[in-house]
Short mmCIF file of C-alpha atoms in Angstrom, two decimals:
data_model
loop_
_atom_site.label_atom_id
_atom_site.label_comp_id
_atom_site.label_asym_id
_atom_site.label_seq_id
_atom_site.Cartn_x
_atom_site.Cartn_y
_atom_site.Cartn_z
CA UNK A 11 16.64 29.07 -34.27
CA UNK A 12 15.50 29.18 -37.90
CA UNK A 13 17.49 26.03 -38.65
CA UNK A 14 15.82 24.25 -35.72
CA UNK A 15 12.39 25.24 -37.04
CA UNK A 16 13.27 23.98 -40.50
CA UNK A 17 14.46 20.67 -39.08
CA UNK A 18 11.29 20.43 -37.00
CA UNK A 19 9.10 21.05 -40.05
CA UNK A 20 11.07 18.49 -42.05
CA UNK A 21 10.72 15.90 -39.26
CA UNK A 22 7.00 16.57 -38.99
CA UNK A 23 6.61 16.32 -42.77
CA UNK A 24 8.52 13.02 -42.85
CA UNK A 25 6.42 11.65 -40.00
CA UNK A 26 3.23 12.70 -41.75
CA UNK A 27 4.42 11.23 -45.05
CA UNK A 28 5.30 7.96 -43.30
CA UNK A 29 1.89 7.85 -41.63
CA UNK A 30 0.11 8.54 -44.93
CA UNK A 31 2.19 5.83 -46.65
CA UNK A 32 1.43 3.29 -43.93
CA UNK A 33 -2.26 4.17 -43.98
CA UNK A 34 -2.34 3.84 -47.77
CA UNK A 35 -0.67 0.42 -47.72
CA UNK A 36 -3.08 -0.76 -45.03
CA UNK A 37 -6.16 0.89 -46.52
CA UNK A 38 -7.92 -2.44 -47.03
CA UNK A 39 -7.57 -3.25 -43.33
CA UNK A 40 -9.01 0.09 -42.27
CA UNK A 41 -11.82 -0.09 -44.83
CA UNK A 42 -12.79 -3.61 -43.75
CA UNK A 43 -12.63 -2.71 -40.04
CA UNK A 44 -14.90 0.30 -40.65
CA UNK A 45 -17.72 -2.08 -41.68
CA UNK A 46 -17.39 -4.16 -38.50
CA UNK A 47 -18.94 -3.85 -35.07
CA UNK A 48 -16.83 -3.37 -31.96
CA UNK A 49 -15.94 -1.29 -28.89
CA UNK A 50 -14.64 2.29 -29.19
CA UNK A 51 -11.09 2.38 -30.55
CA UNK A 52 -8.29 4.62 -29.26
CA UNK A 53 -5.59 6.14 -31.53
CA UNK A 54 -2.42 4.02 -31.74
CA UNK A 55 -3.52 1.73 -28.88
CA UNK A 56 -6.64 0.45 -30.58
CA UNK A 57 -8.45 -1.86 -28.15
CA UNK A 58 -5.44 -2.76 -26.01
CA UNK A 59 -6.93 -0.60 -23.25
CA UNK A 60 -9.59 -3.29 -22.70
CA UNK A 61 -7.00 -5.67 -21.27
CA UNK A 62 -4.92 -3.18 -19.28
CA UNK A 63 -4.29 -4.84 -15.94
CA UNK A 64 -5.89 -8.09 -17.15
CA UNK A 65 -3.03 -10.51 -16.73
CA UNK A 66 -4.75 -13.80 -16.02
CA UNK A 67 -7.29 -16.11 -17.58
CA UNK A 68 -10.07 -15.25 -15.14
CA UNK A 69 -9.72 -11.53 -15.97
CA UNK A 70 -9.79 -12.13 -19.72
CA UNK A 71 -12.93 -14.24 -19.42
CA UNK A 72 -14.56 -11.37 -17.53
CA UNK A 73 -13.67 -9.00 -20.39
CA UNK A 74 -15.14 -11.40 -22.96
CA UNK A 75 -18.30 -11.96 -20.92
CA UNK A 76 -18.71 -8.20 -20.55
CA UNK A 77 -18.13 -7.07 -24.13
CA UNK A 78 -18.90 -10.04 -26.41
CA UNK A 79 -22.70 -9.94 -25.95
CA UNK A 80 -22.78 -6.25 -26.95
CA UNK A 81 -21.52 -6.74 -30.47
CA UNK A 82 -22.28 -8.89 -33.49
CA UNK A 83 -19.76 -10.72 -35.65
CA UNK A 84 -17.57 -9.77 -37.32
CA UNK A 85 -15.98 -7.61 -34.64
CA UNK A 86 -13.01 -5.42 -35.57
CA UNK A 87 -10.35 -5.46 -32.84
CA UNK A 88 -7.17 -3.40 -33.13
CA UNK A 89 -4.30 -4.61 -30.95
CA UNK A 90 -2.07 -1.64 -31.65
CA UNK A 91 -1.41 -1.76 -35.42
CA UNK A 92 -2.70 -5.36 -35.77
CA UNK A 93 -6.25 -6.06 -36.85
CA UNK A 94 -7.97 -9.10 -35.39
CA UNK A 95 -11.41 -10.02 -36.69
CA UNK A 96 -13.50 -11.60 -33.96
CA UNK A 97 -16.22 -14.12 -34.81
CA UNK A 98 -18.35 -15.51 -32.01
CA UNK A 99 -22.01 -15.84 -32.98
CA UNK A 100 -22.55 -16.74 -36.64
CA UNK A 101 -22.11 -20.42 -37.66
CA UNK A 102 -21.96 -19.47 -41.34
CA UNK A 103 -18.96 -17.26 -40.65
CA UNK A 104 -17.28 -20.07 -38.68
CA UNK A 105 -17.81 -22.42 -41.60
CA UNK A 106 -16.42 -19.94 -44.12
CA UNK A 107 -13.28 -19.27 -42.09
CA UNK A 108 -12.56 -22.87 -41.12
CA UNK A 109 -12.94 -24.15 -44.68
CA UNK A 110 -11.13 -21.32 -46.45
CA UNK A 111 -7.86 -22.34 -48.14
CA UNK A 112 -6.62 -18.83 -47.31
CA UNK A 113 -6.94 -19.33 -43.56
CA UNK A 114 -5.23 -22.61 -42.82
CA UNK A 115 -2.30 -21.02 -41.00
CA UNK A 116 -2.44 -20.38 -37.26
CA UNK A 117 -1.84 -16.96 -35.73
CA UNK A 118 1.78 -16.00 -35.03
CA UNK A 119 1.12 -16.35 -31.29
CA UNK A 120 0.97 -20.13 -31.78
CA UNK A 121 4.75 -19.99 -32.24
CA UNK A 122 4.98 -19.41 -28.49
CA UNK A 123 4.05 -23.09 -28.02
CA UNK A 124 7.62 -24.30 -28.27
CA UNK A 125 6.77 -27.91 -27.38
CA UNK A 126 3.75 -28.46 -29.62
CA UNK A 127 4.99 -27.63 -33.10
CA UNK A 128 3.47 -30.72 -34.73
CA UNK A 129 0.09 -30.65 -36.47
CA UNK A 130 -1.16 -28.19 -33.83
CA UNK A 131 0.92 -25.20 -34.95
CA UNK A 132 2.62 -26.26 -38.21
CA UNK A 133 2.38 -23.96 -41.26
CA UNK A 134 -0.15 -25.05 -43.86
CA UNK A 135 2.34 -26.57 -46.35
CA UNK A 136 3.81 -28.80 -43.64
CA UNK A 137 0.45 -29.57 -42.08
CA UNK A 138 -1.17 -30.66 -45.36
CA UNK A 139 1.48 -33.26 -46.11
CA UNK A 140 1.94 -34.64 -42.61
CA UNK A 141 -1.76 -34.69 -41.66
CA UNK A 142 -2.44 -36.90 -44.67
CA UNK A 143 0.40 -39.22 -43.73
CA UNK A 144 -0.66 -39.50 -40.08
CA UNK A 145 -4.38 -40.10 -40.63
CA UNK A 146 -3.98 -43.87 -40.65
CA UNK A 147 -2.73 -43.75 -37.06
CA UNK A 148 -6.36 -43.02 -36.15
CA UNK A 149 -8.06 -45.40 -38.58
CA UNK A 150 -11.01 -47.54 -37.40
CA UNK A 151 -8.71 -50.57 -37.21
CA UNK A 152 -6.19 -48.72 -35.06
CA UNK A 153 -8.90 -47.40 -32.76
CA UNK A 154 -10.25 -50.92 -32.27
CA UNK A 155 -6.78 -52.08 -31.28
CA UNK A 156 -6.69 -49.42 -28.53
CA UNK A 157 -9.77 -50.70 -26.68
CA UNK A 158 -7.89 -53.29 -24.62
CA UNK A 159 -5.33 -50.71 -23.49
CA UNK A 160 -8.04 -48.22 -22.49
CA UNK A 161 -9.74 -50.93 -20.44
CA UNK A 162 -6.53 -52.02 -18.73
CA UNK A 163 -5.72 -48.47 -17.60
CA UNK A 164 -9.31 -47.79 -16.55
CA UNK A 165 -9.43 -50.94 -14.39
CA UNK A 166 -6.35 -49.62 -12.57
CA UNK A 167 -7.97 -46.24 -11.98
CA UNK A 168 -11.12 -47.87 -10.61
CA UNK A 169 -9.01 -49.74 -8.04
CA UNK A 170 -6.99 -46.63 -7.17
CA UNK A 171 -10.18 -44.73 -6.30
CA UNK A 172 -11.37 -47.31 -3.74
CA UNK A 173 -9.35 -45.63 -0.99
CA UNK A 174 -11.49 -42.51 -1.35
CA UNK A 175 -14.85 -44.25 -0.91
CA UNK A 176 -16.69 -42.67 2.01
CA UNK A 177 -13.84 -40.26 2.82
CA UNK A 178 -15.37 -36.96 1.73
CA UNK A 179 -14.63 -34.78 -1.27
CA UNK A 180 -11.37 -35.14 -3.18
CA UNK A 181 -10.05 -33.57 -6.38
CA UNK A 182 -9.74 -36.45 -8.85
CA UNK A 183 -8.09 -34.52 -11.69
CA UNK A 184 -4.59 -35.85 -11.00
CA UNK A 185 -5.84 -39.44 -11.00
CA UNK A 186 -7.72 -38.87 -14.26
CA UNK A 187 -4.64 -37.20 -15.77
CA UNK A 188 -2.45 -40.17 -14.83
CA UNK A 189 -4.95 -42.59 -16.35
CA UNK A 190 -5.14 -40.65 -19.62
CA UNK A 191 -1.38 -40.22 -19.95
CA UNK A 192 -0.92 -43.95 -19.37
CA UNK A 193 -3.49 -44.58 -22.11
CA UNK A 194 -1.72 -42.17 -24.47
CA UNK A 195 1.62 -43.88 -23.98
CA UNK A 196 0.12 -47.34 -24.32
CA UNK A 197 -1.92 -46.65 -27.45
CA UNK A 198 0.28 -44.14 -29.30
CA UNK A 199 3.71 -45.46 -28.32
CA UNK A 200 3.21 -49.04 -27.16
CA UNK A 201 4.85 -48.18 -23.82
CA UNK A 202 3.60 -48.98 -20.34
CA UNK A 203 4.41 -45.79 -18.44
CA UNK A 204 2.49 -46.89 -15.33
CA UNK A 205 2.13 -43.42 -13.78
CA UNK A 206 -0.90 -44.75 -11.90
CA UNK A 207 1.41 -47.05 -9.96
CA UNK A 208 3.96 -44.39 -9.00
CA UNK A 209 4.49 -40.64 -8.67
CA UNK A 210 6.92 -40.33 -11.56
CA UNK A 211 4.70 -38.15 -13.73
CA UNK A 212 3.68 -35.58 -11.10
CA UNK A 213 6.49 -33.16 -11.99
CA UNK A 214 5.79 -33.61 -15.71
CA UNK A 215 2.07 -32.88 -15.31
CA UNK A 216 2.80 -29.83 -13.16
CA UNK A 217 5.23 -28.51 -15.78
CA UNK A 218 2.59 -28.83 -18.50
CA UNK A 219 0.11 -26.76 -16.51
CA UNK A 220 2.74 -24.13 -15.72
CA UNK A 221 3.88 -23.97 -19.34
CA UNK A 222 0.37 -23.31 -20.69
CA UNK A 223 -0.19 -20.59 -18.08
CA UNK A 224 3.07 -18.86 -19.01
CA UNK A 225 2.30 -18.97 -22.74
CA UNK A 226 -1.10 -17.40 -22.15
CA UNK A 227 0.46 -14.73 -19.93
CA UNK A 228 2.92 -13.90 -22.73
CA UNK A 229 0.08 -13.58 -25.24
CA UNK A 230 -1.47 -10.91 -23.01
CA UNK A 231 1.81 -8.95 -22.75
CA UNK A 232 2.36 -7.44 -26.21
CA UNK A 233 5.76 -6.12 -25.12
CA UNK A 234 6.88 -9.74 -24.61
CA UNK A 235 6.23 -10.76 -28.20
CA UNK A 236 9.84 -9.90 -28.94
CA UNK A 237 11.93 -12.96 -28.11
CA UNK A 238 14.90 -10.80 -27.05
CA UNK A 239 12.75 -8.91 -24.54
CA UNK A 240 10.99 -12.04 -23.28
CA UNK A 241 14.34 -13.70 -22.58
CA UNK A 242 15.03 -10.99 -19.99
CA UNK A 243 12.04 -11.96 -17.85
CA UNK A 244 11.80 -14.44 -14.96
CA UNK A 245 8.88 -16.09 -16.74
CA UNK A 246 11.19 -17.07 -19.58
CA UNK A 247 13.54 -18.74 -17.11
CA UNK A 248 10.64 -20.65 -15.51
CA UNK A 249 9.18 -21.59 -18.90
CA UNK A 250 12.55 -22.84 -20.13
CA UNK A 251 12.87 -25.06 -17.08
CA UNK A 252 9.43 -26.54 -17.79
CA UNK A 253 10.25 -27.01 -21.46
CA UNK A 254 13.49 -28.82 -20.63
CA UNK A 255 11.71 -31.28 -18.34
CA UNK A 256 9.00 -31.95 -20.93
CA UNK A 257 11.46 -32.28 -23.82
CA UNK A 258 13.87 -34.53 -21.94
CA UNK A 259 11.03 -36.96 -21.36
CA UNK A 260 10.13 -36.83 -25.05
CA UNK A 261 13.73 -37.26 -26.19
CA UNK A 262 14.25 -40.29 -23.97
CA UNK A 263 10.98 -41.71 -25.24
CA UNK A 264 11.90 -41.10 -28.88
CA UNK A 265 15.25 -42.89 -28.52
CA UNK A 266 13.53 -45.88 -26.93
CA UNK A 267 10.75 -45.97 -29.52
CA UNK A 268 13.16 -45.69 -32.41
CA UNK A 269 15.21 -48.60 -31.13
CA UNK A 270 12.09 -50.68 -30.55
CA UNK A 271 10.86 -49.90 -34.05
CA UNK A 272 14.11 -51.07 -35.62
CA UNK A 273 14.06 -54.29 -33.60
CA UNK A 274 10.43 -55.10 -34.36
CA UNK A 275 10.26 -53.90 -37.97
CA UNK A 276 10.78 -57.33 -39.45
CA UNK A 277 8.00 -58.88 -37.40
CA UNK A 278 5.25 -56.37 -38.20
CA UNK A 279 2.32 -58.24 -39.69
CA UNK A 280 -0.23 -56.86 -42.10
CA UNK A 281 -3.87 -56.46 -41.13
CA UNK A 282 -6.98 -56.19 -43.24
CA UNK A 283 -7.05 -52.41 -43.34
CA UNK A 284 -6.07 -51.34 -46.85
CA UNK A 285 -3.36 -54.03 -46.81
CA UNK A 286 -1.14 -51.76 -44.71
CA UNK A 287 0.68 -52.65 -41.50
CA UNK A 288 -1.24 -51.93 -38.31
CA UNK A 289 1.14 -49.42 -36.75
CA UNK A 290 0.68 -47.29 -33.67
CA UNK A 291 1.36 -43.54 -33.83
CA UNK A 292 5.10 -43.77 -33.14
CA UNK A 293 5.70 -46.71 -35.50
CA UNK A 294 3.78 -44.86 -38.18
CA UNK A 295 6.01 -41.81 -37.71
CA UNK A 296 9.22 -43.81 -38.06
CA UNK A 297 7.96 -45.65 -41.13
CA UNK A 298 6.84 -42.40 -42.74
CA UNK A 299 10.23 -40.83 -42.00
CA UNK A 300 11.95 -43.67 -43.85
CA UNK A 301 9.88 -43.03 -46.97
CA UNK A 302 9.51 -39.25 -46.76
CA UNK A 303 12.58 -37.03 -46.52
CA UNK A 304 10.20 -34.16 -45.70
CA UNK A 305 9.66 -35.70 -42.26
CA UNK A 306 13.01 -35.19 -40.48
CA UNK A 307 13.76 -36.29 -36.94
CA UNK A 308 12.90 -32.87 -35.51
CA UNK A 309 9.39 -33.22 -36.93
CA UNK A 310 9.06 -36.66 -35.38
CA UNK A 311 9.94 -35.20 -31.99
CA UNK A 312 7.44 -32.37 -32.53
CA UNK A 313 4.68 -34.86 -33.31
CA UNK A 314 5.52 -36.94 -30.24
CA UNK A 315 5.47 -33.82 -28.05
CA UNK A 316 2.16 -32.73 -29.53
CA UNK A 317 0.58 -36.14 -29.08
CA UNK A 318 1.58 -36.28 -25.41
CA UNK A 319 0.84 -32.66 -24.49
CA UNK A 320 -2.30 -31.97 -26.50
CA UNK A 321 -3.72 -35.48 -26.45
CA UNK A 322 -3.46 -36.18 -22.75
CA UNK A 323 -4.22 -32.73 -21.33
CA UNK A 324 -7.35 -32.10 -23.38
CA UNK A 325 -8.78 -35.55 -22.62
CA UNK A 326 -7.94 -35.38 -18.91
CA UNK A 327 -9.47 -31.92 -18.56
CA UNK A 328 -12.65 -32.95 -20.36
CA UNK A 329 -12.98 -36.14 -18.29
CA UNK A 330 -12.56 -34.13 -15.08
CA UNK A 331 -15.26 -31.72 -16.23
CA UNK A 332 -17.51 -34.60 -17.25
CA UNK A 333 -17.22 -36.36 -13.91
CA UNK A 334 -17.94 -33.09 -12.10
CA UNK A 335 -21.06 -32.53 -14.25
CA UNK A 336 -22.31 -36.01 -13.38
CA UNK A 337 -21.75 -35.35 -9.69
CA UNK A 338 -23.58 -32.02 -9.93
CA UNK A 339 -26.51 -33.52 -11.85
CA UNK A 340 -27.45 -36.81 -10.12
CA UNK A 341 -30.46 -37.39 -12.39
CA UNK A 342 -28.15 -37.30 -15.44
CA UNK A 343 -25.64 -39.56 -13.69
CA UNK A 344 -28.41 -42.07 -12.96
CA UNK A 345 -29.47 -42.12 -16.63
CA UNK A 346 -25.86 -42.72 -17.69
CA UNK A 347 -25.60 -45.48 -15.09
CA UNK A 348 -28.80 -47.16 -16.30
CA UNK A 349 -27.58 -47.06 -19.90
CA UNK A 350 -24.17 -48.47 -18.98
CA UNK A 351 -25.76 -51.27 -16.95
CA UNK A 352 -28.04 -52.16 -19.85
CA UNK A 353 -25.11 -52.29 -22.28
CA UNK A 354 -22.16 -53.63 -20.24
CA UNK A 355 -23.32 -54.49 -16.70
CA UNK A 356 -20.48 -56.79 -15.63
CA UNK A 357 -17.96 -54.50 -13.93
CA UNK A 358 -15.33 -57.25 -14.07
CA UNK A 359 -15.39 -57.33 -17.87
CA UNK A 360 -13.89 -54.82 -20.31
CA UNK A 361 -16.02 -52.41 -22.31
CA UNK A 362 -16.02 -53.46 -25.97
CA UNK A 363 -16.16 -51.36 -29.12
CA UNK A 364 -19.72 -52.58 -29.65
CA UNK A 365 -20.59 -51.45 -26.12
CA UNK A 366 -19.16 -48.02 -26.82
CA UNK A 367 -21.28 -47.63 -29.94
CA UNK A 368 -24.39 -48.40 -27.89
CA UNK A 369 -23.68 -45.76 -25.21
CA UNK A 370 -25.76 -43.14 -26.97
CA UNK A 371 -26.94 -41.08 -23.99
CA UNK A 372 -23.46 -41.22 -22.46
CA UNK A 373 -22.10 -39.63 -25.62
CA UNK A 374 -24.75 -36.90 -25.39
CA UNK A 375 -23.52 -36.13 -21.87
CA UNK A 376 -19.92 -35.98 -23.11
CA UNK A 377 -20.93 -33.58 -25.86
CA UNK A 378 -22.89 -31.32 -23.52
CA UNK A 379 -19.89 -31.12 -21.21
CA UNK A 380 -17.70 -30.05 -24.13
CA UNK A 381 -20.29 -27.52 -25.22
CA UNK A 382 -20.18 -25.70 -21.90
CA UNK A 383 -16.46 -26.25 -21.30
CA UNK A 384 -14.65 -26.58 -24.65
CA UNK A 385 -10.98 -27.27 -23.94
CA UNK A 386 -10.04 -25.08 -26.91
CA UNK A 387 -12.15 -21.96 -26.20
CA UNK A 388 -10.48 -19.75 -28.81
CA UNK A 389 -8.92 -20.52 -32.20
CA UNK A 390 -6.72 -18.10 -34.14
CA UNK A 391 -6.03 -18.09 -37.87
CA UNK A 392 -4.06 -15.87 -40.25
CA UNK A 393 -5.69 -14.57 -43.42
CA UNK A 394 -3.35 -14.59 -46.45
CA UNK A 395 -5.92 -13.48 -49.06
CA UNK A 396 -9.24 -11.61 -48.92
CA UNK A 397 -12.10 -13.85 -47.77
CA UNK A 398 -15.69 -12.73 -48.29
CA UNK A 399 -18.03 -13.46 -45.38
CA UNK A 400 -21.16 -11.97 -46.95
CA UNK A 401 -22.24 -9.04 -49.13
CA UNK A 402 -21.23 -6.54 -46.46
CA UNK A 403 -18.15 -8.00 -44.82
CA UNK A 404 -14.79 -9.16 -46.15
CA UNK A 405 -11.87 -10.37 -44.07
CA UNK A 406 -8.83 -8.61 -45.57
CA UNK A 407 -5.50 -10.25 -46.24
CA UNK A 408 -2.91 -9.49 -43.59
CA UNK A 409 -5.18 -9.66 -40.56
CA UNK A 410 -5.91 -12.44 -38.08
CA UNK A 411 -9.19 -14.07 -37.14
CA UNK A 412 -10.17 -15.10 -33.62
CA UNK A 413 -12.92 -17.71 -33.45
CA UNK A 414 -14.77 -17.70 -30.13
CA UNK A 415 -15.75 -21.34 -29.60
CA UNK A 416 -16.69 -20.66 -25.97
CA UNK A 417 -19.02 -17.83 -27.04
CA UNK A 418 -20.85 -19.67 -29.84
CA UNK A 419 -21.34 -22.68 -27.56
CA UNK A 420 -23.27 -20.41 -25.18
CA UNK A 421 -25.14 -18.29 -27.72
CA UNK A 422 -28.83 -18.09 -26.67
CA UNK A 423 -29.98 -17.71 -30.29
CA UNK A 424 -28.59 -21.20 -30.93
CA UNK A 425 -28.94 -23.00 -27.59
CA UNK A 426 -32.06 -21.39 -26.16
CA UNK A 427 -32.78 -18.95 -23.31
CA UNK A 428 -30.64 -20.86 -20.78
CA UNK A 429 -27.44 -21.62 -22.69
CA UNK A 430 -25.41 -21.94 -19.47
CA UNK A 431 -27.58 -24.76 -18.16
CA UNK A 432 -26.29 -28.34 -18.40
CA UNK A 433 -28.76 -30.16 -20.64
CA UNK A 434 -27.68 -33.28 -22.60
CA UNK A 435 -30.98 -33.12 -24.53
CA UNK A 436 -29.27 -30.48 -26.67
CA UNK A 437 -27.81 -33.48 -28.49
CA UNK A 438 -30.96 -35.43 -29.17
CA UNK A 439 -30.83 -36.49 -32.86
CA UNK A 440 -33.73 -34.25 -33.88
CA UNK A 441 -32.11 -31.19 -32.27
CA UNK A 442 -28.74 -31.91 -33.85
CA UNK A 443 -30.42 -32.22 -37.26
CA UNK A 444 -32.00 -28.77 -36.86
CA UNK A 445 -28.80 -27.06 -35.78
CA UNK A 446 -26.06 -25.62 -37.99
CA UNK A 447 -23.10 -28.06 -38.06
CA UNK A 448 -20.69 -25.23 -37.22
CA UNK A 449 -22.57 -24.18 -34.08
CA UNK A 450 -20.78 -26.91 -32.11
CA UNK A 451 -17.02 -27.08 -32.49
CA UNK A 452 -15.31 -28.78 -29.52
CA UNK A 453 -12.64 -30.22 -31.84
CA UNK A 454 -12.47 -27.24 -34.20
CA UNK A 455 -13.85 -27.75 -37.72
CA UNK A 456 -13.01 -27.87 -41.40
CA UNK A 457 -9.93 -29.58 -42.81
CA UNK A 458 -7.74 -28.47 -39.91
CA UNK A 459 -9.89 -30.02 -37.20
CA UNK A 460 -8.45 -32.21 -34.45
CA UNK A 461 -6.98 -35.44 -35.81
CA UNK A 462 -7.87 -37.31 -32.61
CA UNK A 463 -11.66 -36.75 -32.49
CA UNK A 464 -12.67 -40.42 -32.59
CA UNK A 465 -9.82 -41.35 -30.24
CA UNK A 466 -11.12 -38.86 -27.67
CA UNK A 467 -14.74 -40.05 -27.82
CA UNK A 468 -13.67 -43.67 -27.53
CA UNK A 469 -11.37 -43.16 -24.54
CA UNK A 470 -13.85 -40.97 -22.65
CA UNK A 471 -16.85 -43.26 -23.10
CA UNK A 472 -14.91 -46.33 -21.97
CA UNK A 473 -13.59 -44.56 -18.88
CA UNK A 474 -16.94 -43.12 -17.83
CA UNK A 475 -18.55 -46.55 -18.23
CA UNK A 476 -15.99 -48.08 -15.86
CA UNK A 477 -16.40 -45.31 -13.31
CA UNK A 478 -20.21 -45.10 -13.11
CA UNK A 479 -20.79 -48.84 -12.95
CA UNK A 480 -18.51 -49.01 -9.90
CA UNK A 481 -19.12 -45.69 -8.14
CA UNK A 482 -21.62 -42.95 -7.50
CA UNK A 483 -20.18 -39.43 -7.48
CA UNK A 484 -21.50 -36.46 -5.50
CA UNK A 485 -20.36 -32.88 -4.94
CA UNK A 486 -21.37 -29.83 -2.93
CA UNK A 487 -20.43 -27.58 -5.86
CA UNK A 488 -23.14 -25.88 -7.92
CA UNK A 489 -22.87 -24.48 -11.44
CA UNK A 490 -22.80 -20.93 -10.06
CA UNK A 491 -19.81 -21.84 -7.87
CA UNK A 492 -17.55 -22.78 -10.77
CA UNK A 493 -14.56 -20.56 -11.49
CA UNK A 494 -13.42 -20.85 -15.08
CA UNK A 495 -9.90 -20.05 -16.20
CA UNK A 496 -9.33 -19.00 -19.80
CA UNK A 497 -5.73 -20.02 -20.48
CA UNK A 498 -5.20 -21.76 -23.83
CA UNK A 499 -7.02 -24.77 -22.40
CA UNK A 500 -10.25 -23.87 -20.61
CA UNK A 501 -10.15 -25.14 -17.04
CA UNK A 502 -12.55 -25.30 -14.11
CA UNK A 503 -10.40 -23.96 -11.29
CA UNK A 504 -12.44 -25.71 -8.59
CA UNK A 505 -11.06 -29.02 -9.87
CA UNK A 506 -12.95 -32.29 -10.06
CA UNK A 507 -14.03 -32.04 -6.44
CA UNK A 508 -16.28 -35.03 -5.70
CA UNK A 509 -17.09 -37.61 -3.04
CA UNK A 510 -17.27 -41.29 -3.97
CA UNK A 511 -19.70 -44.02 -2.99
CA UNK A 512 -19.38 -47.69 -3.89
CA UNK A 513 -22.47 -48.68 -5.86
CA UNK A 514 -22.34 -52.26 -4.62
CA UNK A 515 -22.98 -51.25 -1.02
CA UNK A 516 -24.53 -47.76 -1.04
CA UNK A 517 -28.20 -46.85 -1.42
CA UNK A 518 -29.50 -45.17 -4.57
#
């Protein structure tokens, strides 16, 4: 009995010593968290109790809507032993984090995105080199060369929608997604995928949606962070099936593109832009790989995957949201229509780059849509060295930072007493000039912002011009009816549910 007591005391002493040692090593984390706002914290669990039973995007959004307004940034959040610093309402803090050289790496959870390991999730040393090399794929000259392809694909979509004229409400998201993926393949890879003319991409698009949902579900299950445990679940089996379908398409594409690049290499002509060849995204990758051993074939595949997955899905989702906003706000739609007709009234002609630059109000509408429904609602970074936010708060090395884009885009202290109201006037030049540049971040911010910002604006403005000069869109949905899903990419679960009228034969 005495021996058992001795062993018990020794075990307790060792456990206490271990706890004291761990607490001492992590003292900076605890000290920093003590200065931060936040909900009550439980021993060992931290704030994990807030998401008990919350296993889907709608539930998580409810948690954020409930707790976020109660606290001011920075917010200390303990997910078990891990400290996450939440920032959701101070543009200065956003600017500090996004421009800090100590917070260029993404959170470890980004490693769950097995098919988008390009610029999206790459570690900072890889990202710095490859981002610089890939910038010319989105140069002004390259963007100008994409205009014809955007127009060609948009003309096809306009014709495909004619069968829905006068036939009640229909969800147009799939048709928008097919148009955007055709544009991505045409501009980035020089390939005519023609998904708008067949059903070949339906399985691929479904797999993308399923994959993102499964990744988000895994992020909410801390016990699934271990790869060995996750492999035992049915979700892993389903995710692997989706990944295989997505990757097989990318691998086939890469083989074809590589062969085409070799065959056409000798005929590439130089343009006027910095005396460098005018190469699309894929050609640029292959040329860079020839001259940079640091860009192996695996990285090329990662970049191709990222371009397809991130580029098409974000644009398609935003365009769906934009079209729904126009249908819900007929007065805004009419103003967009009047501007389009004053700039490029002939529906039989393509929309030019000059036309796009003159669609000022249309761009305001695009921006307001992305304010209310940012496709990237949350951004996560790792902190590798202490970063001072202000005289009171320091983000300690070893923690992560969660940047609430969705929350700051709806902050009443920035956007007024009705931040949830759709109002394109938020982007009048005088209002933009008065507002902090880091209060609006639909494409992230700082050096690690989205490489395709100008590509996205260009493609969206051309498509919306084609659509509104041909059709009028209506919907029975109201803003209060919308169900928003928070799952990596922010989605309106109601879909792009609209009815279509032909402007040439319907009354105003």
